[in-house]
Short mmCIF file of C-alpha atoms and ligand atoms in Angstrom, two decimals:
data_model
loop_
_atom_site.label_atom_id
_atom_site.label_comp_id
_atom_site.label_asym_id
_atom_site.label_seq_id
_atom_site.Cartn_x
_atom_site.Cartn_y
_atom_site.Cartn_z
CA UNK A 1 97.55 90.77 126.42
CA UNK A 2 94.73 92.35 128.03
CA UNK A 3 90.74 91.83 127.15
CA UNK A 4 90.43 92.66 123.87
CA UNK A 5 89.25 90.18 121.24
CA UNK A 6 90.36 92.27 117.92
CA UNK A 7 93.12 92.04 116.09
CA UNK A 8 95.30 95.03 116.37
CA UNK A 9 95.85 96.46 112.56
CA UNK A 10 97.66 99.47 111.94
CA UNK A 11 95.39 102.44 110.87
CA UNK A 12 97.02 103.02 107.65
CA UNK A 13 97.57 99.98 105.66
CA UNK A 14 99.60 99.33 102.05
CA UNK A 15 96.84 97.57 100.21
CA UNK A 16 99.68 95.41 98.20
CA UNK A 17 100.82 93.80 101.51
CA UNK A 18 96.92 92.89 102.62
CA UNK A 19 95.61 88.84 102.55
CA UNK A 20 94.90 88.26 99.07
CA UNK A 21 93.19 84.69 98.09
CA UNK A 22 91.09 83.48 95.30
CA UNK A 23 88.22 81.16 97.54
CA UNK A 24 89.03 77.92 95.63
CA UNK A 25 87.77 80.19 91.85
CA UNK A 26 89.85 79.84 89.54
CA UNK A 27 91.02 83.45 88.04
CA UNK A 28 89.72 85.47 90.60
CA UNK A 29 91.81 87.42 93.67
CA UNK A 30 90.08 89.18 96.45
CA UNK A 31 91.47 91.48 99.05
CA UNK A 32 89.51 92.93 101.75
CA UNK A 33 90.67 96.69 101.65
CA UNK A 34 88.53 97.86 104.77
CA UNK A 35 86.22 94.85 105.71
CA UNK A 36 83.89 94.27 109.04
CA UNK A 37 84.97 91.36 110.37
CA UNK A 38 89.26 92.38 109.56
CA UNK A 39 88.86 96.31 110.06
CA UNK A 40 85.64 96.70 112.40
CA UNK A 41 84.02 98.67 110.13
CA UNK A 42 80.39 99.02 110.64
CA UNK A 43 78.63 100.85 107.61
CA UNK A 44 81.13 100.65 104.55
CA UNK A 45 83.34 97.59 103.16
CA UNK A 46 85.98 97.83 100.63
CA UNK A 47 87.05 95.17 98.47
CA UNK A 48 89.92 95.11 95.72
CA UNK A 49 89.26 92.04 93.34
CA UNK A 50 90.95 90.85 90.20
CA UNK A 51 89.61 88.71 87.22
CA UNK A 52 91.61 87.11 84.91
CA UNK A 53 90.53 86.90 81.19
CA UNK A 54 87.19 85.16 80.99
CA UNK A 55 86.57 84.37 84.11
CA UNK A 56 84.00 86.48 85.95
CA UNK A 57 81.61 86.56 89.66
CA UNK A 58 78.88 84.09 90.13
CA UNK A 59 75.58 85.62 89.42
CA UNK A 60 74.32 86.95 92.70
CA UNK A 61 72.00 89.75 94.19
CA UNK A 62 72.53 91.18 97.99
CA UNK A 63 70.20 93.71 99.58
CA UNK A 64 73.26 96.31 100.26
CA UNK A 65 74.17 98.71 98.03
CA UNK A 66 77.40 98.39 95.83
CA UNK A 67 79.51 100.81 94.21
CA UNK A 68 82.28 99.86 91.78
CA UNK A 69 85.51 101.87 90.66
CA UNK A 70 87.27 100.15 87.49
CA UNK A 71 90.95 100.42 88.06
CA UNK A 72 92.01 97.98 85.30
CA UNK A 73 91.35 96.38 82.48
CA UNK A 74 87.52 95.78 80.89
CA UNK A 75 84.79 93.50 80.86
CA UNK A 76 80.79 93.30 81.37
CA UNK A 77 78.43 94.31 83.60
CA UNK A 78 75.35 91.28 83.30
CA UNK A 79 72.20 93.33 85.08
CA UNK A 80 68.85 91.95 85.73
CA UNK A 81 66.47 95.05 87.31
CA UNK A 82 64.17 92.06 87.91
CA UNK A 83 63.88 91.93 91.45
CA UNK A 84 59.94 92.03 91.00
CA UNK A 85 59.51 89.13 88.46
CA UNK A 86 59.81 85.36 89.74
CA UNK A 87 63.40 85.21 88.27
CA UNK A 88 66.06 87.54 87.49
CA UNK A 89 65.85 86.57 83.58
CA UNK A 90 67.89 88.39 80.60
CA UNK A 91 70.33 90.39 81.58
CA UNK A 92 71.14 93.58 80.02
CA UNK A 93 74.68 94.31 79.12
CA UNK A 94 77.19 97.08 80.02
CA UNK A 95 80.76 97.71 78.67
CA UNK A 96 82.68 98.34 81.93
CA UNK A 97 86.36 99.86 81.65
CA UNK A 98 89.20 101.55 83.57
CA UNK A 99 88.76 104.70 85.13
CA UNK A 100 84.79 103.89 84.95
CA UNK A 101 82.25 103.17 87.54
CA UNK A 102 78.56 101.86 88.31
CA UNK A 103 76.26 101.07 90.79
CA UNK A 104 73.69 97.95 91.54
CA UNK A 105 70.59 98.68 92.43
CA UNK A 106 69.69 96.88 95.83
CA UNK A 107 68.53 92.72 95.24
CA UNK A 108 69.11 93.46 91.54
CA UNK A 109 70.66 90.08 90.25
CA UNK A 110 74.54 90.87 88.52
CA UNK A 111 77.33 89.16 87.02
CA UNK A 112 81.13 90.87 86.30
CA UNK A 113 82.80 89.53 83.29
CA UNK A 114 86.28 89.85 82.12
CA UNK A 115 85.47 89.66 78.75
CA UNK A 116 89.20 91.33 77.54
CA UNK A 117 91.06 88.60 76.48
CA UNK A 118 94.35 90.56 77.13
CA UNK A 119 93.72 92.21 80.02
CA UNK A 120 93.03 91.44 83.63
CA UNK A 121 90.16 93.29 84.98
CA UNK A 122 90.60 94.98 88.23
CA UNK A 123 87.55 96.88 90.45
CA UNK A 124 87.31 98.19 94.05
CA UNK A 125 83.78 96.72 94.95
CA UNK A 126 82.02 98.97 98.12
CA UNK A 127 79.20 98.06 99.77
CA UNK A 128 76.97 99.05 103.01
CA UNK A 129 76.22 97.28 105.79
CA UNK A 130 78.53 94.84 105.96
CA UNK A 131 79.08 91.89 105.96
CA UNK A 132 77.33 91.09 103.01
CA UNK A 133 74.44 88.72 102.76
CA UNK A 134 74.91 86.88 99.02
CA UNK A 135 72.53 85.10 96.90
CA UNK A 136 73.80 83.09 94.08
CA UNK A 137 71.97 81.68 91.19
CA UNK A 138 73.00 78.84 88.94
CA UNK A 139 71.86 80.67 85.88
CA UNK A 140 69.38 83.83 84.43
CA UNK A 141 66.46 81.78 85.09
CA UNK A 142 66.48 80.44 88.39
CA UNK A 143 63.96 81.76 90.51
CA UNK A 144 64.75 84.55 93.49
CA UNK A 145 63.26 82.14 95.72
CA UNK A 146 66.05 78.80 95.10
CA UNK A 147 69.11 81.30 94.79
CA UNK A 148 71.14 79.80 97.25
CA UNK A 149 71.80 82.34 100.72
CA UNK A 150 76.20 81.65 101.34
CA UNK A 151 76.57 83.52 104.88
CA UNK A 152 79.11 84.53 106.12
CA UNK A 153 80.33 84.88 102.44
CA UNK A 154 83.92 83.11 101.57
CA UNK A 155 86.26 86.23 102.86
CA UNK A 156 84.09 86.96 106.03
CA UNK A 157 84.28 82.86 106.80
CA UNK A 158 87.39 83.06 108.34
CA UNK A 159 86.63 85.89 111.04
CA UNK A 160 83.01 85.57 111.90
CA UNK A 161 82.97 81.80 112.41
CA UNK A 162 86.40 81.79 114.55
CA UNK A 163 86.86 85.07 116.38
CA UNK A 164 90.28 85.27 117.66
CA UNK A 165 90.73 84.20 121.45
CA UNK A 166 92.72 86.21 123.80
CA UNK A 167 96.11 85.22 124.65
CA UNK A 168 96.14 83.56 128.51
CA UNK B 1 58.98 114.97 79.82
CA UNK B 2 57.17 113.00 81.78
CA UNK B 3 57.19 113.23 86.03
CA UNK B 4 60.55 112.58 86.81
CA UNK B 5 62.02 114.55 88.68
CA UNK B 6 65.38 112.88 88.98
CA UNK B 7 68.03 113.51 86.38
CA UNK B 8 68.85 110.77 84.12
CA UNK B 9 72.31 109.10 84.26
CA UNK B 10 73.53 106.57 82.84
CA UNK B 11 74.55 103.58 84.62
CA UNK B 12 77.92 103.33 83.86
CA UNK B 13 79.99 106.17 83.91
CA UNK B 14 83.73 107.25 82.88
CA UNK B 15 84.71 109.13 85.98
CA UNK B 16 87.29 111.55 84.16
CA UNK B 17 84.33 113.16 82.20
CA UNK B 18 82.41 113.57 85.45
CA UNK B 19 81.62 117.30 86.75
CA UNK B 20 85.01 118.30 88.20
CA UNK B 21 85.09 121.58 90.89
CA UNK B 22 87.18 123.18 93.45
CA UNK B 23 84.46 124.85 95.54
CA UNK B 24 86.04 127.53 95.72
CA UNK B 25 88.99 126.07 97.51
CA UNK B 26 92.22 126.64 96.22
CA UNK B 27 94.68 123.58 95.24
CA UNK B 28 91.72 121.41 96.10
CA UNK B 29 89.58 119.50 93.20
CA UNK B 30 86.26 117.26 94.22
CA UNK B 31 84.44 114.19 92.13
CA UNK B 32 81.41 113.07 92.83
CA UNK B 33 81.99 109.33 92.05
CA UNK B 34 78.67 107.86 93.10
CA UNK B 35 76.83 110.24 95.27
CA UNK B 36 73.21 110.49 96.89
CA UNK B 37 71.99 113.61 95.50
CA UNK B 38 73.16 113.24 91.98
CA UNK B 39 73.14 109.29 91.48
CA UNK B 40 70.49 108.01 94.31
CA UNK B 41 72.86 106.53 96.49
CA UNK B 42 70.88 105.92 99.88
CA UNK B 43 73.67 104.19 101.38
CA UNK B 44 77.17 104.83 100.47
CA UNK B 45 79.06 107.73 98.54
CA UNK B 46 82.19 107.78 96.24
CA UNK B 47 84.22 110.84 96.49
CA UNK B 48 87.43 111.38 93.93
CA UNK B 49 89.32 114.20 95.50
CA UNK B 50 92.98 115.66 94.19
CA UNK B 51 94.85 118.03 96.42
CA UNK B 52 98.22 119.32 94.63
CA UNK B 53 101.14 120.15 96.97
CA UNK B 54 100.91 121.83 100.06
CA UNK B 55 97.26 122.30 100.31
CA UNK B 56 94.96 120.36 102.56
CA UNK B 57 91.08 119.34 103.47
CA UNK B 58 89.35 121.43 106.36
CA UNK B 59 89.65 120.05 110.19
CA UNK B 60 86.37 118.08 110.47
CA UNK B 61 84.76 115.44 111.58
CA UNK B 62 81.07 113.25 111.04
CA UNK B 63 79.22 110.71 112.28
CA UNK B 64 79.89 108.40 109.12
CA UNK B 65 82.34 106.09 108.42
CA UNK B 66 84.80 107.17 106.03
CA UNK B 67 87.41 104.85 103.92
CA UNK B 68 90.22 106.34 102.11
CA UNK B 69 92.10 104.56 99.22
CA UNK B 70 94.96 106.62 98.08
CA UNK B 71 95.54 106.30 94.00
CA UNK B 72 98.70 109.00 93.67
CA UNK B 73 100.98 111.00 95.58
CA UNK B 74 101.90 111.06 99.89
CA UNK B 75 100.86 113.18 102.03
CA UNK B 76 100.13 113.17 106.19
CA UNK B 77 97.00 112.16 108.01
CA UNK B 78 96.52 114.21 111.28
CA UNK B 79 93.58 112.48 113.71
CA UNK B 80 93.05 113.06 117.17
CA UNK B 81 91.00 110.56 118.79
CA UNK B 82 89.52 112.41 121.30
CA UNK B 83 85.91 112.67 120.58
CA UNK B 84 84.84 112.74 123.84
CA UNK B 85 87.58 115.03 125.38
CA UNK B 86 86.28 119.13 125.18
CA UNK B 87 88.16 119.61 121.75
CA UNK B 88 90.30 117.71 118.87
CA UNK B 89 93.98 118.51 120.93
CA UNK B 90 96.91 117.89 119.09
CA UNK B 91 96.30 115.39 116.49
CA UNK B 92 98.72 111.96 115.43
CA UNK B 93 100.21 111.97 112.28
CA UNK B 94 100.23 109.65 109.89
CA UNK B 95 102.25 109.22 106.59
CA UNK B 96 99.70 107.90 103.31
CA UNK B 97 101.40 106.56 100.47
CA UNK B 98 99.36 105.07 97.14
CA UNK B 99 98.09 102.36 97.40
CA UNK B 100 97.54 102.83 101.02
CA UNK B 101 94.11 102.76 103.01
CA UNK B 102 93.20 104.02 106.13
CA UNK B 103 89.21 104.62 107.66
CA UNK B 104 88.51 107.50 110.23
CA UNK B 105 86.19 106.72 113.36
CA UNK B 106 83.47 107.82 113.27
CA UNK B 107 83.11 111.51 114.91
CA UNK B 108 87.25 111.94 115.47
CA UNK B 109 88.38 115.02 114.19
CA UNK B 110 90.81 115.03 111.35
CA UNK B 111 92.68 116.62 108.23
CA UNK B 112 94.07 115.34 105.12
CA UNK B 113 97.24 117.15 104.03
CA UNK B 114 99.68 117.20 100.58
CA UNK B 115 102.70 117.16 102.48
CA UNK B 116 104.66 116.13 99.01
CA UNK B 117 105.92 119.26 97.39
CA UNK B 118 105.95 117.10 94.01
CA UNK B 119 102.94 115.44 93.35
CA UNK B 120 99.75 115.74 93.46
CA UNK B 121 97.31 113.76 95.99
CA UNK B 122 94.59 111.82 94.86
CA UNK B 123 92.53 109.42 96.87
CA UNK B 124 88.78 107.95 96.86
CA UNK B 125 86.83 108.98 100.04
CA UNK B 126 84.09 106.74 100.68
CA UNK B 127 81.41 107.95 103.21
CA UNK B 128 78.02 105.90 104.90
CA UNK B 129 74.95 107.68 105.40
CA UNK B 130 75.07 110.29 102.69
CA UNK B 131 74.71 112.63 102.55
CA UNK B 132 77.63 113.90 104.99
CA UNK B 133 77.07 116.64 107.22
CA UNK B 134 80.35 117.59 108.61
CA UNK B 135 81.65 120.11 111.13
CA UNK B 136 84.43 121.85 110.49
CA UNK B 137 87.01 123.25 113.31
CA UNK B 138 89.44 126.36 112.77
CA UNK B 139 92.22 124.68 114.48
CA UNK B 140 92.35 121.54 116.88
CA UNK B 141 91.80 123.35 119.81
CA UNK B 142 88.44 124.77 119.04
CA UNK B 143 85.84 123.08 121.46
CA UNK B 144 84.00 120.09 119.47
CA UNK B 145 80.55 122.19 120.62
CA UNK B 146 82.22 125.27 118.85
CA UNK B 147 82.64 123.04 115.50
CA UNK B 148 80.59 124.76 112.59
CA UNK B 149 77.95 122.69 110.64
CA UNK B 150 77.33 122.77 107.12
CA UNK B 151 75.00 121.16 105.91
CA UNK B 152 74.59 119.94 102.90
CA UNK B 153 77.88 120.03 101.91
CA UNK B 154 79.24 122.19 98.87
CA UNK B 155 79.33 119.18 96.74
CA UNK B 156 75.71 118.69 97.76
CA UNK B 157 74.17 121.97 97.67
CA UNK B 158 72.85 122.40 94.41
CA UNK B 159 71.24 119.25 94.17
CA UNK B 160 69.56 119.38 97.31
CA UNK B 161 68.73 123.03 97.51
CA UNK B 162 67.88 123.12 94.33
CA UNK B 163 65.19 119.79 92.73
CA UNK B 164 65.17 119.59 89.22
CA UNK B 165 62.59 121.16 87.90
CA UNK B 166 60.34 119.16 85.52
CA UNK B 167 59.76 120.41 82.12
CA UNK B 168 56.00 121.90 81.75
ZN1 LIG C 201 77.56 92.25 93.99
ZN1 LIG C 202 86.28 113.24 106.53
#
């Protein structure tokens, strides 16, 4: 099959018929729309992720920029512009709903809740330079310093650790 | 009021009250989702872009990576991967669909068309490295060299051209 190492994927993809998993957390889905290690992109990564009613993203901060687009649902943005103090502390609080959208500021420390008990809440996350470097804390008061580096994070696992031999 | 000379927005935003134009293009509407000039995006931009039927995007191409998520309609991707031939040459088509995704290589020339006489199109373009400088082509055998720069782009004229004054 020739030299290359990629997986061929066609150009134009039906994001309902893409990988979805949930990484072992309970109420969450996560498809990789346009992804690094999948797609080859370079610059941009596009992720579609779900969360069921009250359950919600670790608390984590990433150097990368990150866009969201609210598709369904609602919830809360948790924000912490604290990347200057010892810990990310407090976090403000944003209603988040569909058809809205927000941006982190870079190492800012964040948490997405579905807080709409009804509803699931569904985002497209984007972020630069892939793949994403992720910090999680245990809670609003850890310090920068202990939050805990996961790399490759859960959905780049998979494709950075085992890259895909060529056929013989 | 102070030396800002940024304008203020707020964090989270409802995208269907965001400033809505055509740019003087007809059947064509443009969003600035998240954008460099207007939000402080160093790294990524969110575009929301509607084209109703039978209208289209210009021939183009840029350096950055672009991701498109379709949200409504069908229409036809044309791409001709032939950045380093003399000029674009007769491009592949490809049908889009909602809930489809496709990304463009970087510097291949290509056009986004409302081939559904029915429905409007609507997709999110994401773009790296905003802001976007693109070069537009009159048809696809117009020599790359011959491609016409604008810079900044409509949506990103005002802001750049012109910096918020601050009040005396
Ligand atoms: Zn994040
Ligand atoms: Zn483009």
């Amino acid at each position: 099959m020739g030299s290359s190492s990629l997986i061929r994927v066609p150009l134009v993809r039906n994001i309902s018929q893409l990988p979805e998993d949930n990484y072992g957390r309970d109420g969450f889905s996560h498809v990789t729309v346009a992804g690094s290690a999948l797609h080859g992109m370079k610059e941009v990564e596009v992720w579609l992720q779900t969360l069921t009613p009250g359950s919600h993203t670790p608390i984590h901060r990433h150097s990368c920029e990150e866009v969201f687009v609210v598709l369904k649902g609602s919830g809360t943005l948790f924000l912490a512009s604290s990347s200057h103090e010892k810990y990310p502390g407090k976090p403000q609080e944003f209603p988040i709903f569909a058809n809205s959208t927000f941006h982190i500021p870079v190492n800012d420390a964040h948490q997405v809740w579905n807080t709409n008990e009804h509803e699931d809440l569904q985002f497209l996350a984007i972020i630069s330079r892939p793949p994403v470097k992720v910090f999680t804390y245990e809670d609003w008061f850890m310090p920068h310093i202990a939050a805990k580096l996961k790399f490759p994070y859960y959905w780049d696992e998979q494709c950075l650790q085992q890259p895909v031999k060529d056929e013989l």
